[in-house]
PDB file of C-alpha atoms in Angstrom:
ATOM      1  CA  MET E   9       9.971  55.003  -2.393  1.00 97.00           C
ATOM      2  CA  ILE E  10      12.378  52.655  -0.622  1.00 99.00           C
ATOM      3  CA  VAL E  11      15.593  54.055   0.856  1.00 99.00           C
ATOM      4  CA  LEU E  12      18.476  51.646   1.358  1.00 99.00           C
ATOM      5  CA  THR E  13      21.356  52.218   3.739  1.00 98.00           C
ATOM      6  CA  GLY E  14      24.463  50.039   3.593  1.00 95.00           C
ATOM      7  CA  ALA E  15      23.893  49.317  -0.096  1.00 96.00           C
ATOM      8  CA  THR E  16      27.600  48.970  -0.869  1.00 95.00           C
ATOM      9  CA  GLY E  17      28.166  46.371   1.858  1.00 93.00           C
ATOM     10  CA  LYS E  18      28.139  42.584   1.593  1.00 93.00           C
ATOM     11  CA  LEU E  19      24.439  42.177   2.428  1.00 96.00           C
ATOM     12  CA  GLY E  20      23.156  45.564   1.316  1.00 97.00           C
ATOM     13  CA  SER E  21      24.581  45.264  -2.197  1.00 97.00           C
ATOM     14  CA  LEU E  22      22.713  41.978  -2.630  1.00 98.00           C
ATOM     15  CA  VAL E  23      19.497  43.521  -1.330  1.00 98.00           C
ATOM     16  CA  LEU E  24      19.879  46.243  -3.967  1.00 98.00           C
ATOM     17  CA  LYS E  25      20.644  43.661  -6.658  1.00 98.00           C
ATOM     18  CA  TYR E  26      17.456  41.711  -5.992  1.00 99.00           C
ATOM     19  CA  LEU E  27      15.282  44.727  -5.240  1.00 99.00           C
ATOM     20  CA  LEU E  28      16.000  46.035  -8.738  1.00 98.00           C
ATOM     21  CA  LYS E  29      14.347  42.866 -10.068  1.00 98.00           C
ATOM     22  CA  LEU E  30      11.221  43.527  -8.020  1.00 98.00           C
ATOM     23  CA  THR E  31      10.596  47.265  -8.287  1.00 98.00           C
ATOM     24  CA  PRO E  32      11.587  50.042 -10.720  1.00 98.00           C
ATOM     25  CA  ALA E  33      14.922  51.743 -10.095  1.00 98.00           C
ATOM     26  CA  SER E  34      13.020  55.026  -9.837  1.00 98.00           C
ATOM     27  CA  ASN E  35      11.383  53.641  -6.675  1.00 98.00           C
ATOM     28  CA  ILE E  36      14.751  53.157  -4.943  1.00 99.00           C
ATOM     29  CA  ARG E  37      17.055  55.664  -3.293  1.00 99.00           C
ATOM     30  CA  VAL E  38      20.423  54.732  -1.819  1.00 98.00           C
ATOM     31  CA  SER E  39      21.861  56.604   1.144  1.00 98.00           C
ATOM     32  CA  LEU E  40      25.676  56.447   1.296  1.00 96.00           C
ATOM     33  CA  HIS E  41      28.138  57.833   3.826  1.00 93.00           C
ATOM     34  CA  ASN E  42      30.986  57.309   1.341  1.00 92.00           C
ATOM     35  CA  LEU E  43      30.315  58.355  -2.253  1.00 93.00           C
ATOM     36  CA  SER E  44      33.098  56.311  -3.856  1.00 93.00           C
ATOM     37  CA  LYS E  45      30.541  54.015  -5.520  1.00 95.00           C
ATOM     38  CA  LYS E  46      28.015  56.744  -6.297  1.00 96.00           C
ATOM     39  CA  GLN E  47      28.465  56.584 -10.076  1.00 96.00           C
ATOM     40  CA  ASP E  48      28.190  52.781 -10.160  1.00 96.00           C
ATOM     41  CA  ILE E  49      24.834  52.893  -8.389  1.00 97.00           C
ATOM     42  CA  GLU E  50      23.537  55.844 -10.392  1.00 97.00           C
ATOM     43  CA  ALA E  51      24.359  53.876 -13.556  1.00 98.00           C
ATOM     44  CA  LEU E  52      21.646  51.450 -12.434  1.00 98.00           C
ATOM     45  CA  GLY E  53      19.115  54.289 -12.529  1.00 98.00           C
ATOM     46  CA  VAL E  54      19.028  54.598  -8.748  1.00 98.00           C
ATOM     47  CA  GLU E  55      19.126  57.949  -6.957  1.00 98.00           C
ATOM     48  CA  VAL E  56      22.062  58.374  -4.560  1.00 98.00           C
ATOM     49  CA  VAL E  57      22.205  60.788  -1.625  1.00 98.00           C
ATOM     50  CA  GLN E  58      24.818  61.256   1.088  1.00 97.00           C
ATOM     51  CA  ALA E  59      24.012  60.794   4.764  1.00 97.00           C
ATOM     52  CA  THR E  60      25.669  59.340   7.847  1.00 96.00           C
ATOM     53  CA  TYR E  61      24.426  57.795  11.067  1.00 95.00           C
ATOM     54  CA  ASP E  62      26.358  60.505  12.924  1.00 94.00           C
ATOM     55  CA  ASP E  63      24.331  63.297  11.305  1.00 96.00           C
ATOM     56  CA  LYS E  64      20.598  63.079  11.981  1.00 97.00           C
ATOM     57  CA  GLU E  65      19.700  65.987   9.715  1.00 98.00           C
ATOM     58  CA  SER E  66      21.440  64.371   6.755  1.00 98.00           C
ATOM     59  CA  MET E  67      19.340  61.256   7.339  1.00 98.00           C
ATOM     60  CA  VAL E  68      16.108  63.239   7.586  1.00 98.00           C
ATOM     61  CA  LYS E  69      16.866  64.669   4.134  1.00 98.00           C
ATOM     62  CA  ALA E  70      17.862  61.256   2.760  1.00 98.00           C
ATOM     63  CA  PHE E  71      14.680  59.617   4.060  1.00 98.00           C
ATOM     64  CA  SER E  72      12.328  62.442   3.053  1.00 98.00           C
ATOM     65  CA  GLY E  73       9.517  61.260   0.772  1.00 97.00           C
ATOM     66  CA  ALA E  74      10.202  57.577   1.425  1.00 98.00           C
ATOM     67  CA  ASP E  75       7.625  55.030   2.527  1.00 98.00           C
ATOM     68  CA  LYS E  76      10.202  52.490   3.662  1.00 99.00           C
ATOM     69  CA  VAL E  77      13.745  52.650   5.014  1.00 99.00           C
ATOM     70  CA  PHE E  78      16.087  49.666   5.092  1.00 99.00           C
ATOM     71  CA  LEU E  79      18.380  50.214   8.056  1.00 98.00           C
ATOM     72  CA  VAL E  80      21.604  48.198   8.015  1.00 97.00           C
ATOM     73  CA  SER E  81      23.234  47.998  11.432  1.00 94.00           C
ATOM     74  CA  SER E  82      26.375  50.034  12.090  1.00 90.00           C
ATOM     75  CA  PRO E  83      29.666  48.150  11.513  1.00 86.00           C
ATOM     76  CA  SER E  84      31.287  49.568  14.655  1.00 83.00           C
ATOM     77  CA  PHE E  85      32.548  47.349  17.490  1.00 79.00           C
ATOM     78  CA  GLY E  86      31.207  49.746  20.138  1.00 89.00           C
ATOM     79  CA  ILE E  87      27.812  48.723  21.498  1.00 92.00           C
ATOM     80  CA  GLU E  88      26.837  52.166  22.793  1.00 95.00           C
ATOM     81  CA  TYR E  89      27.952  53.865  19.584  1.00 94.00           C
ATOM     82  CA  ARG E  90      25.981  51.413  17.464  1.00 95.00           C
ATOM     83  CA  VAL E  91      22.810  51.871  19.505  1.00 97.00           C
ATOM     84  CA  GLN E  92      23.121  55.662  19.318  1.00 97.00           C
ATOM     85  CA  SER E  93      23.625  55.446  15.546  1.00 96.00           C
ATOM     86  CA  HIS E  94      20.559  53.268  15.093  1.00 97.00           C
ATOM     87  CA  THR E  95      18.467  55.443  17.397  1.00 97.00           C
ATOM     88  CA  ARG E  96      19.345  58.573  15.413  1.00 98.00           C
ATOM     89  CA  ALA E  97      18.433  56.816  12.173  1.00 98.00           C
ATOM     90  CA  ILE E  98      15.068  55.702  13.559  1.00 98.00           C
ATOM     91  CA  GLU E  99      14.369  59.199  14.886  1.00 98.00           C
ATOM     92  CA  ALA E 100      15.268  60.604  11.468  1.00 98.00           C
ATOM     93  CA  ALA E 101      12.879  58.178   9.772  1.00 98.00           C
ATOM     94  CA  ILE E 102      10.056  59.266  12.083  1.00 98.00           C
ATOM     95  CA  GLU E 103      10.823  62.941  11.494  1.00 98.00           C
ATOM     96  CA  ALA E 104      10.909  62.356   7.718  1.00 98.00           C
ATOM     97  CA  GLY E 105       7.458  60.738   7.797  1.00 98.00           C
ATOM     98  CA  VAL E 106       8.592  57.235   6.844  1.00 98.00           C
ATOM     99  CA  SER E 107       5.883  54.576   7.230  1.00 98.00           C
ATOM    100  CA  ARG E 108       8.056  51.565   8.076  1.00 98.00           C
ATOM    101  CA  VAL E 109      11.656  50.865   9.078  1.00 98.00           C
ATOM    102  CA  TYR E 110      13.249  47.501   8.266  1.00 99.00           C
ATOM    103  CA  TYR E 111      16.124  46.763  10.635  1.00 98.00           C
ATOM    104  CA  THR E 112      18.789  44.110  10.024  1.00 97.00           C
ATOM    105  CA  SER E 113      19.339  42.268  13.274  1.00 97.00           C
ATOM    106  CA  LEU E 114      21.087  38.939  13.870  1.00 96.00           C
ATOM    107  CA  ALA E 115      19.693  35.424  14.300  1.00 97.00           C
ATOM    108  CA  LEU E 116      20.595  34.729  17.902  1.00 96.00           C
ATOM    109  CA  LYS E 117      18.119  33.921  20.659  1.00 96.00           C
ATOM    110  CA  ASP E 118      16.645  36.452  23.053  1.00 94.00           C
ATOM    111  CA  GLY E 119      18.581  36.653  26.290  1.00 90.00           C
ATOM    112  CA  THR E 120      21.942  35.811  24.745  1.00 93.00           C
ATOM    113  CA  ARG E 121      24.923  37.510  26.343  1.00 90.00           C
ATOM    114  CA  ALA E 122      26.996  37.464  23.162  1.00 92.00           C
ATOM    115  CA  PRO E 123      28.455  40.974  22.681  1.00 90.00           C
ATOM    116  CA  VAL E 124      27.705  40.830  18.953  1.00 91.00           C
ATOM    117  CA  MET E 125      23.969  40.778  19.771  1.00 95.00           C
ATOM    118  CA  GLN E 126      23.701  43.446  22.470  1.00 95.00           C
ATOM    119  CA  ALA E 127      23.362  46.484  20.188  1.00 96.00           C
ATOM    120  CA  HIS E 128      20.766  44.595  18.154  1.00 97.00           C
ATOM    121  CA  LEU E 129      18.694  43.760  21.229  1.00 97.00           C
ATOM    122  CA  GLN E 130      18.780  47.351  22.445  1.00 97.00           C
ATOM    123  CA  THR E 131      17.844  48.665  19.000  1.00 98.00           C
ATOM    124  CA  GLU E 132      14.991  46.165  18.756  1.00 98.00           C
ATOM    125  CA  ALA E 133      13.723  47.285  22.171  1.00 97.00           C
ATOM    126  CA  TYR E 134      13.842  50.913  21.048  1.00 97.00           C
ATOM    127  CA  LEU E 135      11.863  50.111  17.898  1.00 97.00           C
ATOM    128  CA  ARG E 136       9.233  48.276  19.920  1.00 96.00           C
ATOM    129  CA  SER E 137       8.839  51.308  22.170  1.00 95.00           C
ATOM    130  CA  GLN E 138       7.873  53.551  19.248  1.00 93.00           C
ATOM    131  CA  ASN E 139       4.263  54.285  18.345  1.00 92.00           C
ATOM    132  CA  LYS E 140       4.911  56.740  15.518  1.00 94.00           C
ATOM    133  CA  ILE E 141       6.342  54.315  12.985  1.00 97.00           C
ATOM    134  CA  LYS E 142       5.840  50.730  11.881  1.00 97.00           C
ATOM    135  CA  TYR E 143       8.827  48.442  11.914  1.00 98.00           C
ATOM    136  CA  THR E 144      10.041  45.061  10.734  1.00 98.00           C
ATOM    137  CA  ILE E 145      12.956  43.448  12.537  1.00 98.00           C
ATOM    138  CA  ILE E 146      14.766  40.944  10.318  1.00 98.00           C
ATOM    139  CA  ARG E 147      17.050  38.648  12.274  1.00 98.00           C
ATOM    140  CA  GLU E 148      19.353  37.631   9.455  1.00 97.00           C
ATOM    141  CA  GLY E 149      20.876  34.152   9.572  1.00 96.00           C
ATOM    142  CA  LEU E 150      24.541  33.653  10.394  1.00 96.00           C
ATOM    143  CA  TYR E 151      26.502  34.092   7.181  1.00 96.00           C
ATOM    144  CA  THR E 152      28.075  30.926   5.853  1.00 96.00           C
ATOM    145  CA  GLU E 153      30.609  33.250   4.236  1.00 94.00           C
ATOM    146  CA  ALA E 154      31.782  34.244   7.730  1.00 92.00           C
ATOM    147  CA  TYR E 155      32.939  30.702   8.542  1.00 93.00           C
ATOM    148  CA  PRO E 156      36.642  31.780   8.704  1.00 91.00           C
ATOM    149  CA  ILE E 157      35.866  34.101  11.624  1.00 90.00           C
ATOM    150  CA  TRP E 158      33.727  31.597  13.499  1.00 93.00           C
ATOM    151  CA  MET E 159      36.447  28.986  12.995  1.00 93.00           C
ATOM    152  CA  GLY E 160      39.331  31.032  14.371  1.00 90.00           C
ATOM    153  CA  PHE E 161      40.520  32.697  11.137  1.00 87.00           C
ATOM    154  CA  PHE E 162      40.505  29.332   9.375  1.00 87.00           C
ATOM    155  CA  LYS E 163      41.692  29.222   5.771  1.00 82.00           C
ATOM    156  CA  MET E 164      41.090  26.476   3.249  1.00 80.00           C
ATOM    157  CA  GLY E 165      44.058  24.163   3.520  1.00 81.00           C
ATOM    158  CA  ASP E 166      44.489  24.557   7.283  1.00 86.00           C
ATOM    159  CA  LYS E 167      44.514  21.209   9.028  1.00 91.00           C
ATOM    160  CA  GLU E 168      43.267  22.185  12.487  1.00 94.00           C
ATOM    161  CA  VAL E 169      40.491  24.244  14.066  1.00 95.00           C
ATOM    162  CA  ILE E 170      41.065  25.330  17.680  1.00 95.00           C
ATOM    163  CA  LEU E 171      38.129  26.922  19.529  1.00 96.00           C
ATOM    164  CA  PRO E 172      36.910  27.433  23.110  1.00 96.00           C
ATOM    165  CA  GLY E 173      33.317  26.396  22.398  1.00 97.00           C
ATOM    166  CA  ASP E 174      30.939  24.899  19.859  1.00 98.00           C
ATOM    167  CA  GLY E 175      27.253  24.375  19.299  1.00 98.00           C
ATOM    168  CA  PRO E 176      24.583  24.133  16.594  1.00 98.00           C
ATOM    169  CA  MET E 177      24.244  27.031  14.151  1.00 97.00           C
ATOM    170  CA  THR E 178      21.643  27.730  11.481  1.00 96.00           C
ATOM    171  CA  TRP E 179      23.849  29.098   8.724  1.00 97.00           C
ATOM    172  CA  ALA E 180      22.567  30.941   5.639  1.00 98.00           C
ATOM    173  CA  SER E 181      24.249  32.328   2.532  1.00 98.00           C
ATOM    174  CA  ARG E 182      24.388  36.079   2.002  1.00 97.00           C
ATOM    175  CA  GLU E 183      22.930  35.554  -1.463  1.00 98.00           C
ATOM    176  CA  ASP E 184      19.798  33.912  -0.039  1.00 99.00           C
ATOM    177  CA  LEU E 185      19.492  36.505   2.705  1.00 99.00           C
ATOM    178  CA  GLY E 186      19.866  39.371   0.239  1.00 98.00           C
ATOM    179  CA  GLU E 187      17.186  37.934  -2.032  1.00 99.00           C
ATOM    180  CA  ALA E 188      14.750  37.197   0.794  1.00 99.00           C
ATOM    181  CA  THR E 189      15.268  40.581   2.416  1.00 99.00           C
ATOM    182  CA  ALA E 190      14.594  42.319  -0.903  1.00 99.00           C
ATOM    183  CA  LYS E 191      11.347  40.382  -1.270  1.00 99.00           C
ATOM    184  CA  ILE E 192      10.243  41.405   2.218  1.00 99.00           C
ATOM    185  CA  LEU E 193      11.014  45.036   1.371  1.00 98.00           C
ATOM    186  CA  ALA E 194       9.185  44.974  -1.953  1.00 98.00           C
ATOM    187  CA  ASP E 195       6.063  43.031  -0.960  1.00 97.00           C
ATOM    188  CA  ASP E 196       3.644  44.734   1.435  1.00 95.00           C
ATOM    189  CA  THR E 197       2.126  41.382   2.393  1.00 95.00           C
ATOM    190  CA  PHE E 198       5.280  40.760   4.444  1.00 96.00           C
ATOM    191  CA  ASP E 199       4.015  43.097   7.120  1.00 94.00           C
ATOM    192  CA  ARG E 200       4.960  41.308  10.339  1.00 96.00           C
ATOM    193  CA  ASP E 201       7.107  43.160  12.847  1.00 96.00           C
ATOM    194  CA  PHE E 202       9.593  40.300  13.216  1.00 98.00           C
ATOM    195  CA  TYR E 203      11.158  37.649  10.982  1.00 98.00           C
ATOM    196  CA  TYR E 204      13.875  35.063  11.418  1.00 98.00           C
ATOM    197  CA  LEU E 205      15.665  34.292   8.152  1.00 98.00           C
ATOM    198  CA  THR E 206      17.549  31.081   8.882  1.00 97.00           C
ATOM    199  CA  ASN E 207      17.826  27.531   7.619  1.00 95.00           C
ATOM    200  CA  GLU E 208      15.869  24.621   9.046  1.00 96.00           C
ATOM    201  CA  GLU E 209      18.992  22.508   9.541  1.00 96.00           C
ATOM    202  CA  SER E 210      21.806  23.330  11.930  1.00 97.00           C
ATOM    203  CA  PHE E 211      25.509  22.480  11.795  1.00 98.00           C
ATOM    204  CA  THR E 212      28.099  22.821  14.533  1.00 98.00           C
ATOM    205  CA  LEU E 213      31.524  24.242  13.805  1.00 98.00           C
ATOM    206  CA  GLU E 214      32.884  20.718  14.114  1.00 98.00           C
ATOM    207  CA  ASP E 215      30.337  19.603  11.494  1.00 98.00           C
ATOM    208  CA  THR E 216      31.493  22.449   9.281  1.00 96.00           C
ATOM    209  CA  ALA E 217      35.148  21.469   9.708  1.00 96.00           C
ATOM    210  CA  LYS E 218      34.274  17.918   8.629  1.00 96.00           C
ATOM    211  CA  LEU E 219      32.411  19.189   5.563  1.00 96.00           C
ATOM    212  CA  ILE E 220      35.392  21.325   4.588  1.00 94.00           C
ATOM    213  CA  GLY E 221      37.627  18.283   4.987  1.00 94.00           C
ATOM    214  CA  GLU E 222      35.346  16.321   2.648  1.00 95.00           C
ATOM    215  CA  ILE E 223      35.373  19.144   0.099  1.00 94.00           C
ATOM    216  CA  LEU E 224      39.164  19.460   0.173  1.00 91.00           C
ATOM    217  CA  LYS E 225      39.692  15.710   0.532  1.00 93.00           C
ATOM    218  CA  GLN E 226      41.871  16.171   3.597  1.00 92.00           C
ATOM    219  CA  ASP E 227      41.548  15.683   7.341  1.00 92.00           C
ATOM    220  CA  VAL E 228      40.632  18.774   9.357  1.00 94.00           C
ATOM    221  CA  THR E 229      41.090  18.229  13.084  1.00 95.00           C
ATOM    222  CA  PHE E 230      38.695  19.977  15.460  1.00 96.00           C
ATOM    223  CA  ARG E 231      39.900  20.686  18.990  1.00 96.00           C
ATOM    224  CA  LEU E 232      38.138  22.386  21.923  1.00 97.00           C
ATOM    225  CA  VAL E 233      40.477  24.182  24.305  1.00 96.00           C
ATOM    226  CA  SER E 234      40.310  26.456  27.335  1.00 96.00           C
ATOM    227  CA  VAL E 235      39.689  30.176  26.928  1.00 94.00           C
ATOM    228  CA  ASP E 236      43.269  30.903  27.997  1.00 93.00           C
ATOM    229  CA  GLU E 237      44.689  28.555  25.375  1.00 94.00           C
ATOM    230  CA  PHE E 238      42.421  30.052  22.710  1.00 92.00           C
ATOM    231  CA  LYS E 239      43.641  33.546  23.568  1.00 91.00           C
ATOM    232  CA  GLN E 240      47.226  32.330  23.403  1.00 91.00           C
ATOM    233  CA  VAL E 241      46.628  30.912  19.915  1.00 88.00           C
ATOM    234  CA  HIS E 242      45.340  34.350  18.874  1.00 86.00           C
ATOM    235  CA  VAL E 243      47.801  36.395  20.900  1.00 78.00           C
ATOM    236  CA  HIS E 244      48.377  38.623  17.861  1.00 79.00           C
ATOM    237  CA  GLU E 245      44.630  39.240  17.426  1.00 80.00           C
ATOM    238  CA  PRO E 246      43.577  40.168  20.993  1.00 82.00           C
ATOM    239  CA  GLN E 247      40.563  42.141  19.787  1.00 80.00           C
ATOM    240  CA  TYR E 248      39.232  39.047  18.057  1.00 82.00           C
ATOM    241  CA  ALA E 249      39.918  36.709  20.972  1.00 84.00           C
ATOM    242  CA  ASN E 250      38.404  39.019  23.589  1.00 85.00           C
ATOM    243  CA  HIS E 251      35.348  39.877  21.504  1.00 83.00           C
ATOM    244  CA  TRP E 252      34.564  36.344  20.400  1.00 88.00           C
ATOM    245  CA  THR E 253      35.177  34.323  23.561  1.00 91.00           C
ATOM    246  CA  PRO E 254      31.695  35.207  24.953  1.00 92.00           C
ATOM    247  CA  VAL E 255      30.210  34.394  21.541  1.00 93.00           C
ATOM    248  CA  TYR E 256      31.521  30.836  21.795  1.00 95.00           C
ATOM    249  CA  GLU E 257      30.023  30.593  25.279  1.00 95.00           C
ATOM    250  CA  SER E 258      26.640  31.585  23.825  1.00 95.00           C
ATOM    251  CA  LEU E 259      27.119  29.163  20.957  1.00 96.00           C
ATOM    252  CA  ALA E 260      27.677  26.314  23.413  1.00 96.00           C
ATOM    253  CA  LYS E 261      24.409  27.254  25.144  1.00 96.00           C
ATOM    254  CA  GLY E 262      22.464  26.853  21.893  1.00 97.00           C
ATOM    255  CA  ASP E 263      21.887  30.562  21.267  1.00 97.00           C
ATOM    256  CA  CYS E 264      22.627  30.160  17.534  1.00 97.00           C
ATOM    257  CA  ASP E 265      20.319  27.181  16.974  1.00 97.00           C
ATOM    258  CA  ILE E 266      17.262  28.863  15.457  1.00 96.00           C
ATOM    259  CA  ARG E 267      15.550  26.641  12.912  1.00 97.00           C
ATOM    260  CA  ASP E 268      12.844  28.508  11.062  1.00 97.00           C
ATOM    261  CA  PRO E 269      11.036  27.903   7.738  1.00 98.00           C
ATOM    262  CA  THR E 270      10.545  31.573   6.846  1.00 98.00           C
ATOM    263  CA  LEU E 271      13.649  31.958   4.652  1.00 98.00           C
ATOM    264  CA  GLY E 272      12.554  29.157   2.344  1.00 98.00           C
ATOM    265  CA  GLN E 273       8.963  30.410   2.341  1.00 98.00           C
ATOM    266  CA  VAL E 274       9.996  33.915   1.310  1.00 98.00           C
ATOM    267  CA  LEU E 275      12.389  32.609  -1.354  1.00 98.00           C
ATOM    268  CA  GLY E 276       9.799  30.169  -2.685  1.00 98.00           C
ATOM    269  CA  ARG E 277      12.452  27.451  -2.748  1.00 98.00           C
ATOM    270  CA  ALA E 278      14.833  25.636  -0.443  1.00 98.00           C
ATOM    271  CA  PRO E 279      17.745  27.808   0.722  1.00 98.00           C
ATOM    272  CA  ARG E 280      21.185  26.831  -0.517  1.00 97.00           C
ATOM    273  CA  ALA E 281      22.582  23.856   1.374  1.00 97.00           C
ATOM    274  CA  HIS E 282      25.438  24.483   3.801  1.00 96.00           C
ATOM    275  CA  LYS E 283      27.852  22.163   1.974  1.00 96.00           C
ATOM    276  CA  GLU E 284      26.953  23.674  -1.406  1.00 96.00           C
ATOM    277  CA  VAL E 285      27.863  27.164  -0.194  1.00 96.00           C
ATOM    278  CA  LEU E 286      31.078  25.899   1.402  1.00 95.00           C
ATOM    279  CA  GLN E 287      32.040  24.276  -1.909  1.00 94.00           C
ATOM    280  CA  GLN E 288      31.604  27.609  -3.674  1.00 92.00           C
ATOM    281  CA  LEU E 289      33.651  29.373  -1.019  1.00 91.00           C
ATOM    282  CA  ALA E 290      36.433  26.797  -1.268  1.00 88.00           C
ATOM    283  CA  ALA E 291      36.979  27.927  -4.848  1.00 84.00           C
ATOM    284  CA  ASP E 292      36.965  31.619  -3.903  1.00 78.00           C
ATOM    285  CA  LYS E 293      40.294  32.712  -2.428  1.00 70.00           C
ATOM    286  CA  ASP E 294      38.951  36.130  -1.452  1.00 70.00           C
ATOM    287  CA  SER E 295      36.327  34.518   0.793  1.00 68.00           C
ATOM    288  CA  GLN E 296      39.111  33.324   3.086  1.00 62.00           C
ATOM    289  CA  ASN E 297      39.993  36.900   4.038  1.00 66.00           C
ATOM    290  CA  GLU E 298      36.855  37.480   6.128  1.00 68.00           C
ATOM    291  CA  GLY E 299      38.891  37.501   9.326  1.00 58.00           C
ATOM    292  CA  GLU E 300      41.206  40.254   8.141  1.00 61.00           C
ATOM    293  CA  ARG E 301      38.243  42.297   6.892  1.00 62.00           C
ATOM    294  CA  TRP E 302      36.527  41.852  10.251  1.00 59.00           C
ATOM    295  CA  LEU E 303      39.539  43.245  12.105  1.00 57.00           C
ATOM    296  CA  LYS E 304      39.747  46.236   9.755  1.00 62.00           C
ATOM    297  CA  GLY E 305      36.064  46.955   9.307  1.00 59.00           C
ATOM    298  CA  GLY E 306      34.453  46.536  12.691  1.00 50.00           C
ATOM    299  CA  LYS E 307      32.294  43.460  12.741  1.00 45.00           C
ATOM    300  CA  SER E 308      30.877  40.612  10.760  1.00 39.00           C
ATOM    301  CA  GLN E 309      28.348  37.921  11.647  1.00 38.00           C
TER     302      GLN E 309
END
């Protein structure tokens, strides 16, 4: 039995989609904190239970009888809250007798000071300190779909990108990450305790702006500015500006440049090319609302 958390989210829903192609629905259980999509998932033949990261006992019940638990990181902004949530979930998995926890981390380098990575690093350290459960840490590549956030709430048709830092990034599509993660969950031969799922080619944000310009057949200007000027540009989104300024500092240091062949090896094919995914996103108006969703929902890669 495999228990999935976060199965109604952007990544988790894709993991469920591909896992259903690899194992019977009767072998999957979905743990939801919000039951609004309960009937949709049950229609797939998948068992649905309710549990939250704030309630350890609910998670013990949800994980009971499972061999594997797929733990999607908390969407909260708060580092301490996220770590506490993950710790409770791991403790619940141990108490429920789960054999292995699969944790969705983020593909940044060790030692990065980016706030977005701190809860992941602390959760990874906690997992490594455990001797009562096996674990697999999956550092998921940086979502190509999150380009609007990385590019300062950019929308297709904008003519300028203004940022306080840039550097190489190994982007990956959510679709590829969902498929590869499902394969790791379903296949016991993927038994390492750590995987990077990234592309083998990196693109800077300036590179990405140029690709978008080519796709739209228009010039997109890329401009690096001071932190103060960046915050002034986003004076109406102070949470975004304050949270992401250190991320751009890490980006400039090369913390997001992690080229690894594992994603393609797990997929059994080359991952989708960066420009190909951007072309698909250019035709999808909803994809341009990632920034607004990030502000409302907590976080995004």
